PDB file of C-alpha atoms in Angstrom:
ATOM      1  CA  MET A   1     -28.630  -3.144  -2.150  1.00 78.00           C
ATOM      2  CA  ALA A   2     -31.659  -5.649  -3.032  1.00 83.00           C
ATOM      3  CA  PRO A   3     -33.416  -8.346  -1.025  1.00 86.00           C
ATOM      4  CA  LEU A   4     -33.173 -11.769  -1.920  1.00 85.00           C
ATOM      5  CA  ASP A   5     -36.103 -14.102  -2.703  1.00 87.00           C
ATOM      6  CA  ASP A   6     -37.171 -16.324   0.349  1.00 87.00           C
ATOM      7  CA  ASP A   7     -37.800 -19.110  -2.353  1.00 89.00           C
ATOM      8  CA  SER A   8     -34.307 -18.750  -4.036  1.00 86.00           C
ATOM      9  CA  GLU A   9     -31.766 -21.431  -3.756  1.00 86.00           C
ATOM     10  CA  GLU A  10     -29.400 -18.585  -2.293  1.00 86.00           C
ATOM     11  CA  PHE A  11     -31.687 -17.415   0.404  1.00 86.00           C
ATOM     12  CA  LYS A  12     -32.076 -21.250   1.288  1.00 89.00           C
ATOM     13  CA  TYR A  13     -28.250 -21.925   1.477  1.00 88.00           C
ATOM     14  CA  ILE A  14     -27.738 -18.929   3.498  1.00 88.00           C
ATOM     15  CA  LYS A  15     -30.542 -19.764   5.811  1.00 88.00           C
ATOM     16  CA  SER A  16     -28.885 -23.372   6.024  1.00 89.00           C
ATOM     17  CA  TYR A  17     -25.592 -21.953   6.950  1.00 88.00           C
ATOM     18  CA  LEU A  18     -26.871 -19.678   9.379  1.00 88.00           C
ATOM     19  CA  ASN A  19     -28.771 -22.318  11.227  1.00 87.00           C
ATOM     20  CA  VAL A  20     -25.951 -25.257  11.064  1.00 87.00           C
ATOM     21  CA  SER A  21     -23.354 -22.720  12.288  1.00 86.00           C
ATOM     22  CA  GLY A  22     -25.567 -20.894  14.710  1.00 79.00           C
ATOM     23  CA  GLY A  23     -27.911 -23.346  16.379  1.00 64.00           C
ATOM     24  CA  ALA A  24     -31.479 -22.560  17.134  1.00 66.00           C
ATOM     25  CA  THR A  25     -30.796 -19.175  18.898  1.00 71.00           C
ATOM     26  CA  HIS A  26     -31.241 -17.594  15.256  1.00 76.00           C
ATOM     27  CA  GLU A  27     -34.203 -16.967  13.426  1.00 81.00           C
ATOM     28  CA  LEU A  28     -33.549 -15.333   9.914  1.00 85.00           C
ATOM     29  CA  LYS A  29     -36.043 -12.859   8.778  1.00 85.00           C
ATOM     30  CA  LYS A  30     -34.262 -11.412   5.906  1.00 88.00           C
ATOM     31  CA  VAL A  31     -31.516 -11.321   3.636  1.00 88.00           C
ATOM     32  CA  PHE A  32     -30.318  -8.413   1.068  1.00 88.00           C
ATOM     33  CA  ARG A  33     -27.666  -8.581  -1.093  1.00 84.00           C
ATOM     34  CA  ILE A  34     -24.925  -5.426  -0.761  1.00 82.00           C
ATOM     35  CA  GLU A  35     -22.168  -4.413  -3.271  1.00 79.00           C
ATOM     36  CA  ARG A  36     -20.800  -1.118  -3.048  1.00 76.00           C
ATOM     37  CA  GLU A  37     -19.953   1.023  -6.132  1.00 75.00           C
ATOM     38  CA  GLY A  38     -16.380  -0.256  -7.255  1.00 71.00           C
ATOM     39  CA  GLU A  39     -15.834  -2.809  -4.842  1.00 72.00           C
ATOM     40  CA  GLY A  40     -16.363  -5.747  -7.321  1.00 72.00           C
ATOM     41  CA  GLU A  41     -13.740  -4.259  -9.483  1.00 72.00           C
ATOM     42  CA  ARG A  42     -11.159  -3.593  -6.702  1.00 70.00           C
ATOM     43  CA  PHE A  43     -11.823  -7.246  -5.344  1.00 73.00           C
ATOM     44  CA  GLU A  44     -11.206  -8.687  -9.031  1.00 72.00           C
ATOM     45  CA  THR A  45      -7.898  -6.558  -9.438  1.00 69.00           C
ATOM     46  CA  TYR A  46      -6.721  -8.253  -5.873  1.00 66.00           C
ATOM     47  CA  ILE A  47      -7.403 -11.596  -6.969  1.00 68.00           C
ATOM     48  CA  SER A  48      -6.627 -11.848 -10.400  1.00 67.00           C
ATOM     49  CA  PRO A  49      -2.792 -12.347 -10.035  1.00 63.00           C
ATOM     50  CA  LEU A  50      -3.083 -14.804  -7.531  1.00 66.00           C
ATOM     51  CA  GLU A  51      -2.448 -18.492  -8.804  1.00 65.00           C
ATOM     52  CA  HIS A  52      -4.452 -20.047  -6.295  1.00 68.00           C
ATOM     53  CA  PRO A  53      -6.692 -17.428  -4.285  1.00 71.00           C
ATOM     54  CA  ILE A  54      -8.150 -18.790  -1.247  1.00 79.00           C
ATOM     55  CA  ARG A  55     -12.169 -17.234  -1.216  1.00 83.00           C
ATOM     56  CA  ARG A  56     -14.322 -18.071   1.650  1.00 86.00           C
ATOM     57  CA  LEU A  57     -17.929 -17.133   2.459  1.00 87.00           C
ATOM     58  CA  LEU A  58     -17.343 -15.941   6.255  1.00 89.00           C
ATOM     59  CA  TRP A  59     -19.393 -13.926   8.666  1.00 89.00           C
ATOM     60  CA  HIS A  60     -18.918 -10.545  10.198  1.00 89.00           C
ATOM     61  CA  GLY A  61     -20.782  -9.385  13.361  1.00 87.00           C
ATOM     62  CA  SER A  62     -21.069  -5.795  14.210  1.00 87.00           C
ATOM     63  CA  PRO A  63     -23.737  -3.432  16.574  1.00 87.00           C
ATOM     64  CA  VAL A  64     -26.602  -2.240  14.537  1.00 86.00           C
ATOM     65  CA  ALA A  65     -25.253   1.557  15.274  1.00 85.00           C
ATOM     66  CA  ASN A  66     -22.109   0.670  13.113  1.00 85.00           C
ATOM     67  CA  TYR A  67     -23.988  -0.192   9.820  1.00 84.00           C
ATOM     68  CA  GLY A  68     -24.438   2.921   8.325  1.00 84.00           C
ATOM     69  CA  ARG A  69     -20.701   3.730   8.291  1.00 83.00           C
ATOM     70  CA  ILE A  70     -19.860  -0.008   7.076  1.00 82.00           C
ATOM     71  CA  ILE A  71     -22.395   0.250   3.913  1.00 81.00           C
ATOM     72  CA  SER A  72     -21.275   3.778   3.088  1.00 79.00           C
ATOM     73  CA  GLU A  73     -17.410   3.066   3.364  1.00 77.00           C
ATOM     74  CA  GLY A  74     -17.090  -0.589   3.782  1.00 78.00           C
ATOM     75  CA  LEU A  75     -15.391  -2.891   6.462  1.00 79.00           C
ATOM     76  CA  GLN A  76     -12.327  -1.067   7.794  1.00 75.00           C
ATOM     77  CA  ILE A  77      -8.958  -2.078   9.567  1.00 73.00           C
ATOM     78  CA  GLY A  78      -9.171  -0.309  13.012  1.00 64.00           C
ATOM     79  CA  PRO A  79     -12.390   1.876  12.844  1.00 59.00           C
ATOM     80  CA  ASN A  80     -12.759   4.080  15.845  1.00 54.00           C
ATOM     81  CA  GLU A  81     -15.661   2.187  17.295  1.00 51.00           C
ATOM     82  CA  VAL A  82     -13.047  -0.686  18.041  1.00 55.00           C
ATOM     83  CA  THR A  83     -11.122  -0.510  20.656  1.00 49.00           C
ATOM     84  CA  VAL A  84      -7.399  -2.104  21.223  1.00 44.00           C
ATOM     85  CA  SER A  85      -8.485  -4.434  23.634  1.00 47.00           C
ATOM     86  CA  ASP A  86     -10.679  -6.129  21.093  1.00 54.00           C
ATOM     87  CA  TYR A  87      -7.629  -7.172  18.882  1.00 57.00           C
ATOM     88  CA  ASN A  88      -6.401 -10.472  20.675  1.00 66.00           C
ATOM     89  CA  PHE A  89      -4.875 -11.591  17.284  1.00 69.00           C
ATOM     90  CA  GLY A  90      -3.759  -8.387  15.866  1.00 70.00           C
ATOM     91  CA  LYS A  91      -5.314  -5.636  13.881  1.00 74.00           C
ATOM     92  CA  GLY A  92      -7.475  -6.541  10.910  1.00 79.00           C
ATOM     93  CA  ILE A  93     -10.939  -7.517   9.862  1.00 83.00           C
ATOM     94  CA  TYR A  94     -12.516 -10.479  12.171  1.00 87.00           C
ATOM     95  CA  LEU A  95     -14.069 -13.234  10.022  1.00 89.00           C
ATOM     96  CA  PHE A  96     -15.877 -16.100  11.162  1.00 91.00           C
ATOM     97  CA  GLU A  97     -17.015 -19.717   9.990  1.00 89.00           C
ATOM     98  CA  MET A  98     -19.693 -19.752  12.702  1.00 90.00           C
ATOM     99  CA  SER A  99     -22.432 -17.427  12.855  1.00 89.00           C
ATOM    100  CA  SER A 100     -22.516 -17.930  16.362  1.00 87.00           C
ATOM    101  CA  GLN A 101     -19.219 -16.340  16.831  1.00 88.00           C
ATOM    102  CA  ALA A 102     -20.151 -13.470  14.579  1.00 88.00           C
ATOM    103  CA  THR A 103     -23.189 -13.010  16.778  1.00 86.00           C
ATOM    104  CA  SER A 104     -21.501 -12.345  19.971  1.00 85.00           C
ATOM    105  CA  TYR A 105     -19.879  -8.980  18.278  1.00 84.00           C
ATOM    106  CA  CYS A 106     -23.355  -7.544  17.699  1.00 86.00           C
ATOM    107  CA  ASP A 107     -24.486  -6.305  20.822  1.00 82.00           C
ATOM    108  CA  TYR A 108     -28.146  -7.396  20.192  1.00 79.00           C
ATOM    109  CA  GLU A 109     -29.209  -6.632  23.793  1.00 78.00           C
ATOM    110  CA  ALA A 110     -28.806  -3.196  22.908  1.00 76.00           C
ATOM    111  CA  SER A 111     -31.272  -3.440  19.685  1.00 75.00           C
ATOM    112  CA  GLU A 112     -33.981  -5.593  21.832  1.00 76.00           C
ATOM    113  CA  GLY A 113     -32.305  -8.752  20.509  1.00 78.00           C
ATOM    114  CA  GLU A 114     -32.377  -7.772  16.883  1.00 83.00           C
ATOM    115  CA  ALA A 115     -28.883  -8.399  15.193  1.00 86.00           C
ATOM    116  CA  LEU A 116     -27.467  -7.399  11.991  1.00 87.00           C
ATOM    117  CA  LEU A 117     -24.844 -10.135  10.311  1.00 89.00           C
ATOM    118  CA  LEU A 118     -22.605  -9.682   7.238  1.00 88.00           C
ATOM    119  CA  LEU A 119     -22.029 -12.744   5.092  1.00 88.00           C
ATOM    120  CA  CYS A 120     -18.789 -11.997   3.422  1.00 85.00           C
ATOM    121  CA  GLU A 121     -16.884 -13.046   0.132  1.00 83.00           C
ATOM    122  CA  ALA A 122     -13.455 -12.726   1.381  1.00 82.00           C
ATOM    123  CA  ALA A 123     -10.244 -13.164  -0.474  1.00 79.00           C
ATOM    124  CA  LEU A 124      -7.830 -14.188   2.289  1.00 79.00           C
ATOM    125  CA  GLY A 125      -4.697 -14.073   0.134  1.00 70.00           C
ATOM    126  CA  TYR A 126      -2.121 -17.025  -0.140  1.00 65.00           C
ATOM    127  CA  PRO A 127      -0.251 -18.090   2.191  1.00 59.00           C
ATOM    128  CA  LEU A 128      -2.579 -18.133   5.071  1.00 67.00           C
ATOM    129  CA  LYS A 129      -0.887 -17.927   8.393  1.00 73.00           C
ATOM    130  CA  LYS A 130      -2.256 -20.374  10.965  1.00 78.00           C
ATOM    131  CA  VAL A 131      -2.012 -19.890  14.611  1.00 77.00           C
ATOM    132  CA  THR A 132      -3.559 -21.754  17.703  1.00 77.00           C
ATOM    133  CA  LYS A 133      -3.122 -18.674  20.540  1.00 70.00           C
ATOM    134  CA  ALA A 134      -3.942 -15.327  21.056  1.00 64.00           C
ATOM    135  CA  SER A 135      -1.054 -12.635  19.938  1.00 64.00           C
ATOM    136  CA  GLU A 136      -1.504  -9.168  19.431  1.00 59.00           C
ATOM    137  CA  SER A 137       1.599  -9.522  17.080  1.00 59.00           C
ATOM    138  CA  ALA A 138      -0.120 -12.281  14.842  1.00 56.00           C
ATOM    139  CA  GLY A 139      -0.821  -9.747  12.174  1.00 55.00           C
ATOM    140  CA  ASN A 140       2.860  -8.292  11.845  1.00 57.00           C
ATOM    141  CA  ASP A 141       3.655 -11.256   9.262  1.00 56.00           C
ATOM    142  CA  THR A 142       4.040  -9.131   5.987  1.00 53.00           C
ATOM    143  CA  GLU A 143       4.154 -12.250   4.197  1.00 60.00           C
ATOM    144  CA  THR A 144       0.682 -13.217   4.565  1.00 67.00           C
ATOM    145  CA  ASP A 145      -2.459 -11.125   3.905  1.00 71.00           C
ATOM    146  CA  SER A 146      -4.439 -13.058   6.533  1.00 78.00           C
ATOM    147  CA  THR A 147      -4.564 -14.824   9.706  1.00 80.00           C
ATOM    148  CA  CYS A 148      -6.216 -17.966  10.701  1.00 83.00           C
ATOM    149  CA  CYS A 149      -6.850 -18.977  14.317  1.00 86.00           C
ATOM    150  CA  GLN A 150      -7.431 -22.424  14.505  1.00 86.00           C
ATOM    151  CA  GLY A 151     -10.186 -24.014  16.423  1.00 89.00           C
ATOM    152  CA  ARG A 152     -10.999 -27.209  17.951  1.00 90.00           C
ATOM    153  CA  ASN A 153     -13.964 -27.589  15.458  1.00 89.00           C
ATOM    154  CA  ALA A 154     -14.253 -26.622  12.064  1.00 91.00           C
ATOM    155  CA  PHE A 155     -16.154 -27.600   8.770  1.00 90.00           C
ATOM    156  CA  LYS A 156     -14.780 -30.308   7.101  1.00 88.00           C
ATOM    157  CA  ARG A 157     -16.625 -30.463   3.750  1.00 90.00           C
ATOM    158  CA  PHE A 158     -16.897 -27.744   1.079  1.00 89.00           C
ATOM    159  CA  THR A 159     -18.517 -26.961  -2.171  1.00 88.00           C
ATOM    160  CA  GLU A 160     -18.163 -25.167  -5.013  1.00 89.00           C
ATOM    161  CA  GLY A 161     -20.303 -21.401  -4.683  1.00 86.00           C
ATOM    162  CA  SER A 162     -21.634 -21.692  -8.261  1.00 86.00           C
ATOM    163  CA  LYS A 163     -23.793 -24.846  -7.300  1.00 85.00           C
ATOM    164  CA  LYS A 164     -25.789 -22.445  -5.310  1.00 80.00           C
ATOM    165  CA  HIS A 165     -25.693 -19.182  -7.407  1.00 80.00           C
ATOM    166  CA  GLU A 166     -23.719 -17.933 -10.230  1.00 82.00           C
ATOM    167  CA  ASN A 167     -22.634 -14.911  -7.884  1.00 77.00           C
ATOM    168  CA  LEU A 168     -20.826 -17.485  -5.631  1.00 81.00           C
ATOM    169  CA  LYS A 169     -18.624 -18.723  -8.142  1.00 83.00           C
ATOM    170  CA  GLY A 170     -15.226 -19.544  -7.505  1.00 84.00           C
ATOM    171  CA  ILE A 171     -15.853 -19.348  -3.659  1.00 86.00           C
ATOM    172  CA  LYS A 172     -15.253 -22.271  -1.176  1.00 86.00           C
ATOM    173  CA  ILE A 173     -18.738 -22.534   0.852  1.00 89.00           C
ATOM    174  CA  PRO A 174     -19.459 -25.149   3.567  1.00 90.00           C
ATOM    175  CA  ASP A 175     -21.404 -28.236   2.933  1.00 89.00           C
ATOM    176  CA  THR A 176     -24.436 -27.269   5.239  1.00 87.00           C
ATOM    177  CA  ASP A 177     -25.454 -31.225   5.059  1.00 88.00           C
ATOM    178  CA  PHE A 178     -22.380 -31.844   7.292  1.00 87.00           C
ATOM    179  CA  GLY A 179     -21.858 -29.765  10.161  1.00 85.00           C
ATOM    180  CA  PRO A 180     -18.494 -28.878  12.158  1.00 88.00           C
ATOM    181  CA  LYS A 181     -16.225 -31.727  13.239  1.00 90.00           C
ATOM    182  CA  PRO A 182     -13.135 -31.982  15.702  1.00 90.00           C
ATOM    183  CA  THR A 183     -10.029 -30.554  14.110  1.00 88.00           C
ATOM    184  CA  LYS A 184      -7.699 -32.411  16.432  1.00 85.00           C
ATOM    185  CA  VAL A 185      -5.667 -29.104  16.186  1.00 85.00           C
ATOM    186  CA  GLN A 186      -3.411 -29.557  19.459  1.00 81.00           C
ATOM    187  CA  GLU A 187      -3.296 -26.403  21.652  1.00 82.00           C
ATOM    188  CA  ALA A 188      -6.139 -24.562  20.038  1.00 85.00           C
ATOM    189  CA  LEU A 189      -7.967 -22.631  22.319  1.00 82.00           C
ATOM    190  CA  LEU A 190     -10.759 -21.303  20.177  1.00 86.00           C
ATOM    191  CA  ASP A 191     -13.995 -23.657  19.584  1.00 88.00           C
ATOM    192  CA  TYR A 192     -14.311 -22.592  16.041  1.00 90.00           C
ATOM    193  CA  ASN A 193     -12.082 -21.304  13.402  1.00 88.00           C
ATOM    194  CA  MET A 194     -11.390 -17.309  12.757  1.00 89.00           C
ATOM    195  CA  PHE A 195     -10.057 -15.368  10.341  1.00 86.00           C
ATOM    196  CA  ILE A 196      -8.240 -11.916  10.417  1.00 84.00           C
ATOM    197  CA  CYS A 197      -7.987 -10.028   6.819  1.00 79.00           C
ATOM    198  CA  ARG A 198      -5.297  -7.459   6.672  1.00 71.00           C
ATOM    199  CA  ILE A 199      -5.644  -6.773   3.270  1.00 62.00           C
ATOM    200  CA  VAL A 200      -5.948  -3.019   2.580  1.00 50.00           C
ATOM    201  CA  TYR A 201      -6.655  -1.666  -1.162  1.00 44.00           C
ATOM    202  CA  SER A 202      -7.692   1.243  -2.479  1.00 33.00           C
ATOM    203  CA  VAL A 203      -8.132   2.288  -6.245  1.00 34.00           C
ATOM    204  CA  ILE A 204      -6.365   5.569  -5.395  1.00 39.00           C
ATOM    205  CA  ALA A 205      -3.377   3.892  -4.162  1.00 41.00           C
ATOM    206  CA  PRO A 206      -1.984   2.969  -7.956  1.00 44.00           C
ATOM    207  CA  PHE A 207      -2.720   6.559  -8.897  1.00 44.00           C
ATOM    208  CA  LEU A 208      -0.718   7.960  -6.087  1.00 44.00           C
ATOM    209  CA  LEU A 209       2.185   5.468  -6.530  1.00 48.00           C
ATOM    210  CA  LEU A 210       2.487   6.242  -9.942  1.00 50.00           C
ATOM    211  CA  ARG A 211       2.886  10.334  -8.737  1.00 49.00           C
ATOM    212  CA  SER A 212       5.224   9.248  -6.403  1.00 50.00           C
ATOM    213  CA  THR A 213       7.482   7.544  -8.876  1.00 54.00           C
ATOM    214  CA  ILE A 214       7.197  10.451 -11.228  1.00 55.00           C
ATOM    215  CA  GLY A 215       8.260  13.039  -8.112  1.00 52.00           C
ATOM    216  CA  ILE A 216      11.564  10.619  -7.494  1.00 56.00           C
ATOM    217  CA  GLY A 217      12.056  10.574 -11.061  1.00 57.00           C
ATOM    218  CA  LEU A 218      12.071  14.432 -11.417  1.00 55.00           C
ATOM    219  CA  PHE A 219      14.462  14.616  -8.307  1.00 55.00           C
ATOM    220  CA  TYR A 220      16.931  12.245  -9.894  1.00 56.00           C
ATOM    221  CA  VAL A 221      16.839  13.967 -13.404  1.00 57.00           C
ATOM    222  CA  ALA A 222      17.145  17.525 -11.424  1.00 54.00           C
ATOM    223  CA  TYR A 223      20.125  16.250  -9.686  1.00 53.00           C
ATOM    224  CA  ARG A 224      22.002  14.153 -12.280  1.00 54.00           C
ATOM    225  CA  TYR A 225      21.801  16.459 -15.270  1.00 51.00           C
ATOM    226  CA  ASN A 226      21.467  20.133 -13.848  1.00 51.00           C
ATOM    227  CA  VAL A 227      22.990  20.340 -10.416  1.00 50.00           C
ATOM    228  CA  LEU A 228      26.319  18.229 -11.583  1.00 50.00           C
ATOM    229  CA  TYR A 229      26.419  19.859 -14.474  1.00 49.00           C
ATOM    230  CA  VAL A 230      26.418  23.322 -13.176  1.00 48.00           C
ATOM    231  CA  THR A 231      28.640  22.303 -10.093  1.00 49.00           C
ATOM    232  CA  GLU A 232      31.147  20.350 -12.313  1.00 47.00           C
ATOM    233  CA  ALA A 233      31.201  22.561 -15.325  1.00 47.00           C
ATOM    234  CA  ASP A 234      32.598  26.110 -15.386  1.00 49.00           C
ATOM    235  CA  VAL A 235      29.999  27.785 -17.323  1.00 49.00           C
ATOM    236  CA  ASP A 236      27.033  30.236 -16.582  1.00 50.00           C
ATOM    237  CA  THR A 237      28.827  32.272 -13.963  1.00 47.00           C
ATOM    238  CA  ARG A 238      25.683  34.106 -13.906  1.00 50.00           C
ATOM    239  CA  GLY A 239      24.254  30.981 -11.977  1.00 56.00           C
ATOM    240  CA  LEU A 240      20.722  30.941 -13.924  1.00 60.00           C
ATOM    241  CA  ILE A 241      20.583  27.565 -14.625  1.00 60.00           C
ATOM    242  CA  TYR A 242      21.320  26.657 -10.888  1.00 60.00           C
ATOM    243  CA  PRO A 243      18.175  28.313  -9.644  1.00 64.00           C
ATOM    244  CA  GLN A 244      16.097  26.326 -12.426  1.00 64.00           C
ATOM    245  CA  ALA A 245      17.976  23.267 -11.555  1.00 62.00           C
ATOM    246  CA  LEU A 246      16.944  23.859  -7.745  1.00 64.00           C
ATOM    247  CA  LYS A 247      13.270  24.340  -8.817  1.00 66.00           C
ATOM    248  CA  GLN A 248      12.856  21.115 -10.547  1.00 62.00           C
ATOM    249  CA  LEU A 249      14.711  19.010  -7.760  1.00 63.00           C
ATOM    250  CA  LEU A 250      12.156  20.687  -5.047  1.00 66.00           C
ATOM    251  CA  SER A 251       9.207  19.962  -7.329  1.00 66.00           C
ATOM    252  CA  GLY A 252      10.098  16.433  -7.178  1.00 63.00           C
ATOM    253  CA  VAL A 253      10.824  16.516  -3.569  1.00 65.00           C
ATOM    254  CA  TYR A 254       7.173  18.254  -2.999  1.00 66.00           C
ATOM    255  CA  LEU A 255       5.324  15.531  -5.415  1.00 65.00           C
ATOM    256  CA  ALA A 256       7.108  12.303  -3.841  1.00 65.00           C
ATOM    257  CA  GLU A 257       6.363  13.957  -0.574  1.00 66.00           C
ATOM    258  CA  THR A 258       2.981  14.649  -1.007  1.00 68.00           C
ATOM    259  CA  CYS A 259       1.948  11.518  -2.670  1.00 65.00           C
ATOM    260  CA  LEU A 260       3.301   9.451  -0.113  1.00 66.00           C
ATOM    261  CA  VAL A 261       1.501  11.140   2.519  1.00 67.00           C
ATOM    262  CA  GLY A 262      -1.535  10.594   0.436  1.00 64.00           C
ATOM    263  CA  MET A 263      -0.508   6.853   0.481  1.00 61.00           C
ATOM    264  CA  LEU A 264      -0.056   6.460   3.749  1.00 61.00           C
ATOM    265  CA  ILE A 265      -3.658   8.210   4.840  1.00 62.00           C
ATOM    266  CA  VAL A 266      -5.143   5.761   2.367  1.00 55.00           C
ATOM    267  CA  SER A 267      -3.527   2.641   3.949  1.00 52.00           C
ATOM    268  CA  LYS A 268      -4.829   3.923   7.476  1.00 51.00           C
ATOM    269  CA  ALA A 269      -1.165   4.340   8.672  1.00 55.00           C
ATOM    270  CA  ALA A 270      -1.653   7.608  10.695  1.00 58.00           C
ATOM    271  CA  ARG A 271       1.200   7.992  12.424  1.00 62.00           C
ATOM    272  CA  PRO A 272       3.604   7.969   9.517  1.00 63.00           C
ATOM    273  CA  ALA A 273       1.400   9.937   7.637  1.00 66.00           C
ATOM    274  CA  PHE A 274       1.563  12.782  10.173  1.00 72.00           C
ATOM    275  CA  LEU A 275       5.376  12.403  10.512  1.00 70.00           C
ATOM    276  CA  MET A 276       5.486  12.633   6.512  1.00 68.00           C
ATOM    277  CA  ALA A 277       3.258  15.691   6.344  1.00 75.00           C
ATOM    278  CA  GLY A 278       5.670  17.242   9.104  1.00 74.00           C
ATOM    279  CA  LEU A 279       8.799  16.571   6.967  1.00 72.00           C
ATOM    280  CA  LEU A 280       6.859  17.977   3.863  1.00 72.00           C
ATOM    281  CA  ALA A 281       6.165  21.116   6.198  1.00 77.00           C
ATOM    282  CA  LEU A 282       9.748  21.478   7.289  1.00 75.00           C
ATOM    283  CA  THR A 283      10.811  20.847   3.673  1.00 72.00           C
ATOM    284  CA  ILE A 284       8.760  24.162   2.719  1.00 74.00           C
ATOM    285  CA  LEU A 285      10.254  26.182   5.703  1.00 76.00           C
ATOM    286  CA  CYS A 286      13.460  25.254   4.556  1.00 71.00           C
ATOM    287  CA  HIS A 287      12.879  26.179   1.060  1.00 68.00           C
ATOM    288  CA  ILE A 288      11.743  29.431   1.826  1.00 74.00           C
ATOM    289  CA  SER A 289      14.350  30.447   4.538  1.00 73.00           C
ATOM    290  CA  LEU A 290      17.145  29.483   1.895  1.00 66.00           C
ATOM    291  CA  ALA A 291      15.233  31.648  -0.661  1.00 67.00           C
ATOM    292  CA  LYS A 292      15.396  34.461   1.187  1.00 71.00           C
ATOM    293  CA  VAL A 293      19.512  34.018   2.262  1.00 65.00           C
ATOM    294  CA  LEU A 294      20.554  32.833  -1.378  1.00 61.00           C
ATOM    295  CA  ASN A 295      18.659  35.169  -3.604  1.00 64.00           C
ATOM    296  CA  PRO A 296      20.160  38.346  -2.717  1.00 65.00           C
ATOM    297  CA  LEU A 297      23.848  36.409  -3.129  1.00 56.00           C
ATOM    298  CA  LEU A 298      22.703  34.949  -6.576  1.00 55.00           C
ATOM    299  CA  TYR A 299      21.967  38.466  -8.011  1.00 56.00           C
ATOM    300  CA  SER A 300      25.290  39.879  -6.938  1.00 52.00           C
ATOM    301  CA  ILE A 301      27.330  37.685  -8.821  1.00 49.00           C
ATOM    302  CA  PRO A 302      28.614  39.352 -11.875  1.00 51.00           C
ATOM    303  CA  PRO A 303      27.935  38.072 -15.551  1.00 51.00           C
TER     304      PRO A 303
END
C-alpha cells in the first residue's frame, strides 16, 4: 500500500473521476495504491487468453469495518457481511461507473461521514451480459463472467488509461471532460450503469485440478489393467493381485474426491463441498466395512 502524490496526474484524474461521477457531495482526502501479493499475476493469467478483454476502472463501496478483510483477503463473492437481499441482480462483486452509487453502500453515517471507496481495475470478461431489470437469476448465465445492468445515463466517451498513468495501460477509463449522458435504453430502471463481476479464480485451483485429474487417471488404470485382468483371467487363485488392484483403485477415488472437495471450497461452493465431503466420508466407511468382511475370506482361499 502506497499513497499517491497529490500533484501526480494519476491523483488528479482520480479526483476528477470522483467529482464528475459523484457531484459536490464528496471531498477527496487521500488516495492509496493497493496491490495484494500475487493478485497481479492471477489477473494477468485470466486476461491473457482473452482476445478482446473488457477492462474498466470501476468503483466499489463497503462500510469501513469491512476493509480489514477486503485488504487481507481481497474482494469476495458472497462475504458473510452481505445478506441475500443485497443481491438484486444475482451474486457477484458489485461495481459502479458512478462513485455516488458506490458511496451508498458505505454506511458512512456510522463512521461520522467518512467513507472508503475502492477504485478497481476490473476484468469483466467477454461477452458481457446486459440486462435492464433486477433479477436474482441474472448471475446464473454460465456463458458470461459479468453482467451489465444498464442505466438511463452512462459515460459515452472513454480514453486509454496509459494517458493518465502507465499502470493503467490497457484499461478503458471515462473521459472526465465529458460527464454521463442519456443512454436511451428502454425499460432501464437504474439511473446509472452497474456491473456484477462473477469471476472466481485462485492460484490453488489449477494445482487441485491437476491432482484430481491424476486421481481419476489412477482410477481408470487400476480398473482397466488390474481389476479386469484379475476377474477375466484364470490366474492368481490366491487373489494377491486383487487387493493390490483394489488399493490402487481406492487411492484414485480418495485423491479425486479430496481434490474435488478442495476445488469446491476454493470456489466458495459450500453446499457441493459439504456433500462431496460427506461422499468421501461414506467411501472411507464402506472401505473399512468391506475390509473387515473380505480380509478373512481372502486368506481362506487355498493357493
